[in-house]
PDB file of C-alpha atoms in Angstrom:
ATOM      1  CA  UNK A   1      -2.366 -94.214 -10.582  1.00  0.00           C
ATOM      2  CA  UNK A   2      -3.423 -90.855 -11.179  1.00  0.00           C
ATOM      3  CA  UNK A   3      -3.375 -87.752  -8.951  1.00  0.00           C
ATOM      4  CA  UNK A   4      -3.736 -84.470  -8.857  1.00  0.00           C
ATOM      5  CA  UNK A   5      -2.028 -82.158  -6.678  1.00  0.00           C
ATOM      6  CA  UNK A   6      -2.906 -78.662  -5.821  1.00  0.00           C
ATOM      7  CA  UNK A   7      -2.145 -76.032  -2.759  1.00  0.00           C
ATOM      8  CA  UNK A   8      -2.516 -73.025  -0.887  1.00  0.00           C
ATOM      9  CA  UNK A   9      -5.958 -72.058  -2.028  1.00  0.00           C
ATOM     10  CA  UNK A  10      -6.248 -70.092   1.161  1.00  0.00           C
ATOM     11  CA  UNK A  11      -9.795 -69.815   1.353  1.00  0.00           C
ATOM     12  CA  UNK A  12     -11.173 -66.738   3.949  1.00  0.00           C
ATOM     13  CA  UNK A  13     -13.963 -66.246   6.079  1.00  0.00           C
ATOM     14  CA  UNK A  14     -15.165 -62.860   4.503  1.00  0.00           C
ATOM     15  CA  UNK A  15     -15.168 -61.250   1.202  1.00  0.00           C
ATOM     16  CA  UNK A  16     -12.575 -58.604   2.417  1.00  0.00           C
ATOM     17  CA  UNK A  17     -10.004 -60.573   3.293  1.00  0.00           C
ATOM     18  CA  UNK A  18     -10.600 -63.607   0.914  1.00  0.00           C
ATOM     19  CA  UNK A  19      -7.324 -64.065  -1.437  1.00  0.00           C
ATOM     20  CA  UNK A  20      -9.381 -67.259  -3.348  1.00  0.00           C
ATOM     21  CA  UNK A  21     -13.036 -65.921  -4.209  1.00  0.00           C
ATOM     22  CA  UNK A  22     -15.831 -67.040  -6.627  1.00  0.00           C
ATOM     23  CA  UNK A  23     -13.706 -67.161  -9.765  1.00  0.00           C
ATOM     24  CA  UNK A  24     -11.086 -69.373  -8.340  1.00  0.00           C
ATOM     25  CA  UNK A  25     -13.963 -71.694  -6.743  1.00  0.00           C
ATOM     26  CA  UNK A  26     -15.238 -72.250 -10.120  1.00  0.00           C
ATOM     27  CA  UNK A  27     -12.227 -72.894 -11.762  1.00  0.00           C
ATOM     28  CA  UNK A  28     -11.638 -75.405  -8.993  1.00  0.00           C
ATOM     29  CA  UNK A  29     -14.903 -77.032  -9.506  1.00  0.00           C
ATOM     30  CA  UNK A  30     -14.559 -77.535 -13.116  1.00  0.00           C
ATOM     31  CA  UNK A  31     -11.141 -79.241 -12.647  1.00  0.00           C
ATOM     32  CA  UNK A  32     -12.522 -81.347 -10.298  1.00  0.00           C
ATOM     33  CA  UNK A  33     -15.259 -82.159 -12.910  1.00  0.00           C
ATOM     34  CA  UNK A  34     -12.328 -83.049 -15.295  1.00  0.00           C
ATOM     35  CA  UNK A  35     -10.718 -85.168 -12.699  1.00  0.00           C
ATOM     36  CA  UNK A  36     -13.812 -87.312 -12.384  1.00  0.00           C
ATOM     37  CA  UNK A  37     -14.045 -87.482 -16.419  1.00  0.00           C
ATOM     38  CA  UNK A  38     -10.522 -88.848 -16.657  1.00  0.00           C
ATOM     39  CA  UNK A  39     -10.523 -91.218 -13.681  1.00  0.00           C
ATOM     40  CA  UNK A  40      -8.198 -89.269 -11.368  1.00  0.00           C
ATOM     41  CA  UNK A  41      -8.155 -91.444  -8.096  1.00  0.00           C
ATOM     42  CA  UNK A  42      -7.312 -88.980  -5.577  1.00  0.00           C
ATOM     43  CA  UNK A  43      -7.085 -85.302  -5.620  1.00  0.00           C
ATOM     44  CA  UNK A  44      -4.696 -84.431  -2.426  1.00  0.00           C
ATOM     45  CA  UNK A  45      -4.549 -80.527  -1.157  1.00  0.00           C
ATOM     46  CA  UNK A  46      -1.032 -79.667   0.017  1.00  0.00           C
ATOM     47  CA  UNK A  47      -1.807 -77.345   2.509  1.00  0.00           C
ATOM     48  CA  UNK A  48      -3.250 -73.988   3.338  1.00  0.00           C
ATOM     49  CA  UNK A  49      -6.593 -75.017   2.276  1.00  0.00           C
ATOM     50  CA  UNK A  50      -8.078 -72.518   4.313  1.00  0.00           C
ATOM     51  CA  UNK A  51      -6.959 -69.205   5.811  1.00  0.00           C
ATOM     52  CA  UNK A  52      -7.675 -69.090   9.209  1.00  0.00           C
ATOM     53  CA  UNK A  53      -4.828 -66.551  10.261  1.00  0.00           C
ATOM     54  CA  UNK A  54      -7.496 -64.137   9.318  1.00  0.00           C
ATOM     55  CA  UNK A  55     -11.054 -62.909   8.542  1.00  0.00           C
ATOM     56  CA  UNK A  56     -14.254 -62.930  10.525  1.00  0.00           C
ATOM     57  CA  UNK A  57     -14.841 -65.127  13.343  1.00  0.00           C
ATOM     58  CA  UNK A  58     -13.316 -65.162  16.644  1.00  0.00           C
ATOM     59  CA  UNK A  59     -11.971 -68.848  16.944  1.00  0.00           C
ATOM     60  CA  UNK A  60     -10.326 -70.988  13.645  1.00  0.00           C
ATOM     61  CA  UNK A  61     -12.887 -72.754  14.444  1.00  0.00           C
ATOM     62  CA  UNK A  62     -16.028 -69.752  14.142  1.00  0.00           C
ATOM     63  CA  UNK A  63     -13.553 -69.072  10.805  1.00  0.00           C
ATOM     64  CA  UNK A  64     -13.758 -72.314   9.585  1.00  0.00           C
ATOM     65  CA  UNK A  65     -17.331 -72.528   9.596  1.00  0.00           C
ATOM     66  CA  UNK A  66     -18.008 -69.417   7.869  1.00  0.00           C
ATOM     67  CA  UNK A  67     -15.450 -70.977   5.355  1.00  0.00           C
ATOM     68  CA  UNK A  68     -17.612 -73.821   4.563  1.00  0.00           C
ATOM     69  CA  UNK A  69     -21.019 -72.319   4.310  1.00  0.00           C
ATOM     70  CA  UNK A  70     -19.058 -69.901   1.921  1.00  0.00           C
ATOM     71  CA  UNK A  71     -18.148 -72.730  -0.496  1.00  0.00           C
ATOM     72  CA  UNK A  72     -20.503 -75.092  -0.224  1.00  0.00           C
ATOM     73  CA  UNK A  73     -20.696 -75.313  -3.806  1.00  0.00           C
ATOM     74  CA  UNK A  74     -16.890 -76.452  -3.719  1.00  0.00           C
ATOM     75  CA  UNK A  75     -17.551 -78.803  -0.430  1.00  0.00           C
ATOM     76  CA  UNK A  76     -19.928 -80.800  -2.479  1.00  0.00           C
ATOM     77  CA  UNK A  77     -17.513 -81.161  -5.560  1.00  0.00           C
ATOM     78  CA  UNK A  78     -14.595 -82.141  -2.767  1.00  0.00           C
ATOM     79  CA  UNK A  79     -16.699 -84.903  -2.148  1.00  0.00           C
ATOM     80  CA  UNK A  80     -17.553 -86.184  -5.499  1.00  0.00           C
ATOM     81  CA  UNK A  81     -13.524 -87.322  -5.159  1.00  0.00           C
ATOM     82  CA  UNK A  82     -11.481 -89.056  -3.424  1.00  0.00           C
ATOM     83  CA  UNK A  83      -9.535 -85.873  -1.791  1.00  0.00           C
ATOM     84  CA  UNK A  84      -6.760 -85.933   0.958  1.00  0.00           C
ATOM     85  CA  UNK A  85      -6.117 -82.798   2.823  1.00  0.00           C
ATOM     86  CA  UNK A  86      -2.841 -81.973   4.268  1.00  0.00           C
ATOM     87  CA  UNK A  87      -2.633 -79.388   6.725  1.00  0.00           C
ATOM     88  CA  UNK A  88      -0.217 -76.110   6.162  1.00  0.00           C
ATOM     89  CA  UNK A  89       1.122 -73.617   8.640  1.00  0.00           C
ATOM     90  CA  UNK A  90      -2.448 -70.861   7.659  1.00  0.00           C
ATOM     91  CA  UNK A  91      -4.945 -73.888   8.552  1.00  0.00           C
ATOM     92  CA  UNK A  92      -2.300 -76.303  11.138  1.00  0.00           C
ATOM     93  CA  UNK A  93      -5.771 -76.237  12.676  1.00  0.00           C
ATOM     94  CA  UNK A  94      -7.108 -78.945  10.709  1.00  0.00           C
ATOM     95  CA  UNK A  95      -4.476 -81.398  11.633  1.00  0.00           C
ATOM     96  CA  UNK A  96      -5.982 -81.279  15.577  1.00  0.00           C
ATOM     97  CA  UNK A  97     -10.040 -80.797  14.172  1.00  0.00           C
ATOM     98  CA  UNK A  98      -9.562 -83.941  11.985  1.00  0.00           C
ATOM     99  CA  UNK A  99      -6.572 -85.739  12.993  1.00  0.00           C
ATOM    100  CA  UNK A 100      -4.604 -85.202   9.925  1.00  0.00           C
ATOM    101  CA  UNK A 101      -1.187 -86.442   9.507  1.00  0.00           C
ATOM    102  CA  UNK A 102       1.344 -83.614   8.738  1.00  0.00           C
ATOM    103  CA  UNK A 103       2.547 -85.233   5.338  1.00  0.00           C
ATOM    104  CA  UNK A 104       1.389 -88.325   3.515  1.00  0.00           C
ATOM    105  CA  UNK A 105       3.665 -90.858   1.739  1.00  0.00           C
ATOM    106  CA  UNK A 106       2.753 -92.975  -1.247  1.00  0.00           C
ATOM    107  CA  UNK A 107       4.837 -96.040  -3.017  1.00  0.00           C
ATOM    108  CA  UNK A 108       3.485 -96.589  -6.806  1.00  0.00           C
ATOM    109  CA  UNK A 109       5.655 -97.974  -9.607  1.00  0.00           C
ATOM    110  CA  UNK A 110       8.976 -97.181  -8.368  1.00  0.00           C
ATOM    111  CA  UNK A 111       7.923 -94.111  -7.108  1.00  0.00           C
ATOM    112  CA  UNK A 112       8.494 -93.179  -3.544  1.00  0.00           C
ATOM    113  CA  UNK A 113       6.125 -90.107  -3.089  1.00  0.00           C
ATOM    114  CA  UNK A 114       6.565 -87.427  -0.413  1.00  0.00           C
ATOM    115  CA  UNK A 115       3.280 -85.174  -0.085  1.00  0.00           C
ATOM    116  CA  UNK A 116       3.979 -82.221   2.797  1.00  0.00           C
ATOM    117  CA  UNK A 117       3.014 -78.402   2.702  1.00  0.00           C
ATOM    118  CA  UNK A 118       6.895 -77.129   3.121  1.00  0.00           C
ATOM    119  CA  UNK A 119       6.758 -74.645   5.621  1.00  0.00           C
ATOM    120  CA  UNK A 120       8.737 -77.669   7.899  1.00  0.00           C
ATOM    121  CA  UNK A 121      11.408 -77.018   5.491  1.00  0.00           C
ATOM    122  CA  UNK A 122      12.264 -73.503   6.757  1.00  0.00           C
ATOM    123  CA  UNK A 123      13.580 -72.068   9.669  1.00  0.00           C
ATOM    124  CA  UNK A 124      11.216 -69.278   9.854  1.00  0.00           C
ATOM    125  CA  UNK A 125       8.675 -71.610  10.633  1.00  0.00           C
ATOM    126  CA  UNK A 126      10.667 -74.071  12.827  1.00  0.00           C
ATOM    127  CA  UNK A 127      11.202 -71.165  15.394  1.00  0.00           C
ATOM    128  CA  UNK A 128       8.717 -70.569  17.602  1.00  0.00           C
ATOM    129  CA  UNK A 129       9.070 -66.823  17.753  1.00  0.00           C
ATOM    130  CA  UNK A 130       9.653 -66.253  14.282  1.00  0.00           C
ATOM    131  CA  UNK A 131       6.763 -68.249  13.617  1.00  0.00           C
ATOM    132  CA  UNK A 132       4.589 -66.237  16.077  1.00  0.00           C
ATOM    133  CA  UNK A 133       5.956 -62.891  13.833  1.00  0.00           C
ATOM    134  CA  UNK A 134       4.913 -64.544  10.972  1.00  0.00           C
ATOM    135  CA  UNK A 135       1.629 -65.423  12.455  1.00  0.00           C
ATOM    136  CA  UNK A 136       0.565 -61.638  13.830  1.00  0.00           C
ATOM    137  CA  UNK A 137       1.490 -59.985  10.624  1.00  0.00           C
ATOM    138  CA  UNK A 138      -0.303 -62.254   8.818  1.00  0.00           C
ATOM    139  CA  UNK A 139      -3.138 -60.808  11.040  1.00  0.00           C
ATOM    140  CA  UNK A 140      -2.389 -57.399  10.514  1.00  0.00           C
ATOM    141  CA  UNK A 141      -2.163 -57.662   6.793  1.00  0.00           C
ATOM    142  CA  UNK A 142      -5.668 -59.218   7.257  1.00  0.00           C
ATOM    143  CA  UNK A 143      -6.921 -56.067   8.944  1.00  0.00           C
ATOM    144  CA  UNK A 144      -5.205 -54.192   6.117  1.00  0.00           C
ATOM    145  CA  UNK A 145      -7.270 -56.105   3.602  1.00  0.00           C
ATOM    146  CA  UNK A 146     -10.321 -55.660   5.712  1.00  0.00           C
ATOM    147  CA  UNK A 147     -10.042 -51.983   5.112  1.00  0.00           C
ATOM    148  CA  UNK A 148      -8.706 -51.978   1.276  1.00  0.00           C
ATOM    149  CA  UNK A 149     -10.293 -55.148   0.670  1.00  0.00           C
ATOM    150  CA  UNK A 150      -8.108 -57.690  -1.736  1.00  0.00           C
ATOM    151  CA  UNK A 151      -8.500 -55.744  -4.907  1.00  0.00           C
ATOM    152  CA  UNK A 152      -6.182 -53.023  -4.317  1.00  0.00           C
ATOM    153  CA  UNK A 153      -3.792 -54.893  -1.539  1.00  0.00           C
ATOM    154  CA  UNK A 154      -3.875 -58.176  -3.816  1.00  0.00           C
ATOM    155  CA  UNK A 155      -1.109 -56.902  -5.979  1.00  0.00           C
ATOM    156  CA  UNK A 156       0.469 -55.611  -3.289  1.00  0.00           C
ATOM    157  CA  UNK A 157       0.610 -58.606  -1.439  1.00  0.00           C
ATOM    158  CA  UNK A 158       2.067 -60.611  -4.348  1.00  0.00           C
ATOM    159  CA  UNK A 159       5.363 -58.056  -4.808  1.00  0.00           C
ATOM    160  CA  UNK A 160       5.577 -58.117  -0.923  1.00  0.00           C
ATOM    161  CA  UNK A 161       5.816 -62.045  -0.619  1.00  0.00           C
ATOM    162  CA  UNK A 162       8.252 -62.067  -4.417  1.00  0.00           C
ATOM    163  CA  UNK A 163      10.400 -59.664  -1.871  1.00  0.00           C
ATOM    164  CA  UNK A 164       9.958 -61.902   1.304  1.00  0.00           C
ATOM    165  CA  UNK A 165      11.417 -65.018  -0.647  1.00  0.00           C
ATOM    166  CA  UNK A 166      14.244 -63.235  -1.875  1.00  0.00           C
ATOM    167  CA  UNK A 167      15.158 -62.183   1.316  1.00  0.00           C
ATOM    168  CA  UNK A 168      14.586 -65.364   3.273  1.00  0.00           C
ATOM    169  CA  UNK A 169      17.076 -67.275   0.166  1.00  0.00           C
ATOM    170  CA  UNK A 170      19.117 -64.497   1.099  1.00  0.00           C
ATOM    171  CA  UNK A 171      19.067 -64.917   5.067  1.00  0.00           C
ATOM    172  CA  UNK A 172      18.226 -68.395   5.381  1.00  0.00           C
ATOM    173  CA  UNK A 173      19.829 -69.998   2.302  1.00  0.00           C
ATOM    174  CA  UNK A 174      23.233 -68.085   1.651  1.00  0.00           C
ATOM    175  CA  UNK A 175      24.884 -70.381   0.913  1.00  0.00           C
ATOM    176  CA  UNK A 176      23.128 -71.397  -2.446  1.00  0.00           C
ATOM    177  CA  UNK A 177      23.997 -69.715  -5.726  1.00  0.00           C
ATOM    178  CA  UNK A 178      20.535 -69.936  -7.320  1.00  0.00           C
ATOM    179  CA  UNK A 179      17.887 -68.334  -5.643  1.00  0.00           C
ATOM    180  CA  UNK A 180      14.682 -69.343  -7.559  1.00  0.00           C
ATOM    181  CA  UNK A 181      15.617 -73.225  -6.644  1.00  0.00           C
ATOM    182  CA  UNK A 182      16.137 -72.658  -2.872  1.00  0.00           C
ATOM    183  CA  UNK A 183      13.116 -73.715  -1.544  1.00  0.00           C
ATOM    184  CA  UNK A 184      13.584 -76.924  -3.402  1.00  0.00           C
ATOM    185  CA  UNK A 185      16.983 -77.725  -2.660  1.00  0.00           C
ATOM    186  CA  UNK A 186      15.893 -76.974   1.016  1.00  0.00           C
ATOM    187  CA  UNK A 187      13.225 -79.202   0.597  1.00  0.00           C
ATOM    188  CA  UNK A 188      15.210 -81.869  -1.059  1.00  0.00           C
ATOM    189  CA  UNK A 189      17.722 -82.251   1.799  1.00  0.00           C
ATOM    190  CA  UNK A 190      15.497 -81.719   4.345  1.00  0.00           C
ATOM    191  CA  UNK A 191      12.751 -84.928   3.247  1.00  0.00           C
ATOM    192  CA  UNK A 192      15.912 -87.181   3.455  1.00  0.00           C
ATOM    193  CA  UNK A 193      15.310 -87.034   7.150  1.00  0.00           C
ATOM    194  CA  UNK A 194      11.477 -88.667   7.004  1.00  0.00           C
ATOM    195  CA  UNK A 195      12.805 -91.538   4.787  1.00  0.00           C
ATOM    196  CA  UNK A 196      13.855 -92.129   1.227  1.00  0.00           C
ATOM    197  CA  UNK A 197      12.116 -90.558  -1.882  1.00  0.00           C
ATOM    198  CA  UNK A 198      12.291 -90.302  -5.425  1.00  0.00           C
ATOM    199  CA  UNK A 199       9.864 -87.146  -5.394  1.00  0.00           C
ATOM    200  CA  UNK A 200       8.822 -84.621  -2.935  1.00  0.00           C
ATOM    201  CA  UNK A 201       5.748 -82.627  -3.673  1.00  0.00           C
ATOM    202  CA  UNK A 202       5.186 -79.426  -1.620  1.00  0.00           C
ATOM    203  CA  UNK A 203       3.523 -75.789  -1.923  1.00  0.00           C
ATOM    204  CA  UNK A 204       3.983 -72.643   0.901  1.00  0.00           C
ATOM    205  CA  UNK A 205       5.854 -71.074  -1.343  1.00  0.00           C
ATOM    206  CA  UNK A 206       3.395 -70.047  -3.695  1.00  0.00           C
ATOM    207  CA  UNK A 207       6.301 -69.935  -6.497  1.00  0.00           C
ATOM    208  CA  UNK A 208       5.475 -73.262  -8.900  1.00  0.00           C
ATOM    209  CA  UNK A 209       8.702 -75.165  -9.509  1.00  0.00           C
ATOM    210  CA  UNK A 210      10.381 -78.179 -10.852  1.00  0.00           C
ATOM    211  CA  UNK A 211      13.508 -79.253 -10.069  1.00  0.00           C
ATOM    212  CA  UNK A 212      14.557 -82.795 -11.152  1.00  0.00           C
ATOM    213  CA  UNK A 213      17.648 -84.904  -9.916  1.00  0.00           C
ATOM    214  CA  UNK A 214      17.891 -87.904  -7.796  1.00  0.00           C
ATOM    215  CA  UNK A 215      15.214 -87.025  -6.117  1.00  0.00           C
ATOM    216  CA  UNK A 216      12.700 -84.751  -8.039  1.00  0.00           C
ATOM    217  CA  UNK A 217      11.124 -81.630  -6.059  1.00  0.00           C
ATOM    218  CA  UNK A 218       7.858 -80.168  -7.569  1.00  0.00           C
ATOM    219  CA  UNK A 219       6.220 -77.056  -5.741  1.00  0.00           C
ATOM    220  CA  UNK A 220       2.613 -76.895  -6.512  1.00  0.00           C
ATOM    221  CA  UNK A 221       2.010 -72.945  -6.640  1.00  0.00           C
ATOM    222  CA  UNK A 222      -0.909 -71.364  -5.350  1.00  0.00           C
ATOM    223  CA  UNK A 223      -4.517 -70.811  -6.249  1.00  0.00           C
ATOM    224  CA  UNK A 224      -4.582 -66.690  -4.852  1.00  0.00           C
ATOM    225  CA  UNK A 225      -3.145 -65.490  -8.159  1.00  0.00           C
ATOM    226  CA  UNK A 226      -4.545 -65.764 -11.661  1.00  0.00           C
ATOM    227  CA  UNK A 227      -2.723 -68.895 -12.885  1.00  0.00           C
ATOM    228  CA  UNK A 228      -4.565 -71.558 -10.424  1.00  0.00           C
ATOM    229  CA  UNK A 229      -1.560 -73.705 -10.676  1.00  0.00           C
ATOM    230  CA  UNK A 230      -1.849 -77.849 -10.615  1.00  0.00           C
ATOM    231  CA  UNK A 231      -0.045 -81.449 -11.080  1.00  0.00           C
ATOM    232  CA  UNK A 232      -1.025 -84.191 -12.723  1.00  0.00           C
ATOM    233  CA  UNK A 233       0.624 -87.534 -11.171  1.00  0.00           C
ATOM    234  CA  UNK A 234       0.566 -90.366 -13.687  1.00  0.00           C
ATOM    235  CA  UNK A 235       2.181 -92.965 -12.325  1.00  0.00           C
ATOM    236  CA  UNK A 236       1.596 -95.210 -15.120  1.00  0.00           C
ATOM    237  CA  UNK A 237       2.396 -92.755 -18.120  1.00  0.00           C
ATOM    238  CA  UNK A 238       5.825 -92.470 -19.813  1.00  0.00           C
ATOM    239  CA  UNK A 239       5.495 -88.596 -18.581  1.00  0.00           C
ATOM    240  CA  UNK A 240       4.462 -89.405 -14.772  1.00  0.00           C
ATOM    241  CA  UNK A 241       4.503 -85.659 -14.162  1.00  0.00           C
ATOM    242  CA  UNK A 242       3.010 -82.733 -15.616  1.00  0.00           C
ATOM    243  CA  UNK A 243       2.548 -79.398 -14.111  1.00  0.00           C
ATOM    244  CA  UNK A 244      -0.109 -77.325 -15.537  1.00  0.00           C
ATOM    245  CA  UNK A 245      -1.728 -73.880 -15.242  1.00  0.00           C
ATOM    246  CA  UNK A 246      -5.759 -73.700 -15.310  1.00  0.00           C
ATOM    247  CA  UNK A 247      -7.179 -72.006 -18.239  1.00  0.00           C
ATOM    248  CA  UNK A 248     -10.542 -71.951 -19.596  1.00  0.00           C
ATOM    249  CA  UNK A 249     -10.429 -74.005 -22.750  1.00  0.00           C
ATOM    250  CA  UNK A 250      -7.721 -77.114 -21.139  1.00  0.00           C
ATOM    251  CA  UNK A 251      -8.567 -80.040 -18.921  1.00  0.00           C
ATOM    252  CA  UNK A 252      -6.506 -82.861 -18.020  1.00  0.00           C
TER     253      UNK A 252
END
């Protein structure tokens, strides 16, 4: 089985607050075309496919309709391949609208894999008050982006996210010495409550990473920066997991 994983597209409902954009849309369409040419059986989106916390539209459903209209070419590409979407914290509305499960488990060729967005592993999002604060902060930031645009605010957001990750690592995971792997270590520990897995795949942090051990943990990164990270799983290959960064010359 060949599976491609992506995460955290954050497609927005208006140009001023949309961190995905046409460039990433074109890249993803090319990636899906490559998937179809190379017999990839599944495309799994590990949450935050949409940005429903900010943008035009008073309701999540209204924003979602705008996103589908805006990215109709990409929606057509998604329809060309078997696509599973897992809801993230920024598009949790999809769980209720389409009755989506919060995570997916696949067992294939001695690999038992968990696919999940990853916010479930953070204390920040298991606490209703802190989760609400995060939601309000995203809405406020959306207002700032609507004034100054993502060209100016994008680099600032990237630095803010890096700083926030460091703070979360120190405050929420103070016992761990390796801050770079804290999210993965926490994901491994928390995933044990869902079952016994050989591999855990998640996104959410926007930081691609691979941590190997008795349980292998792979973070798929994000598509809102220039890298457009993705992961290829080939359960029959000798090297079963390959994490790649998109560029114009590379295909799977």
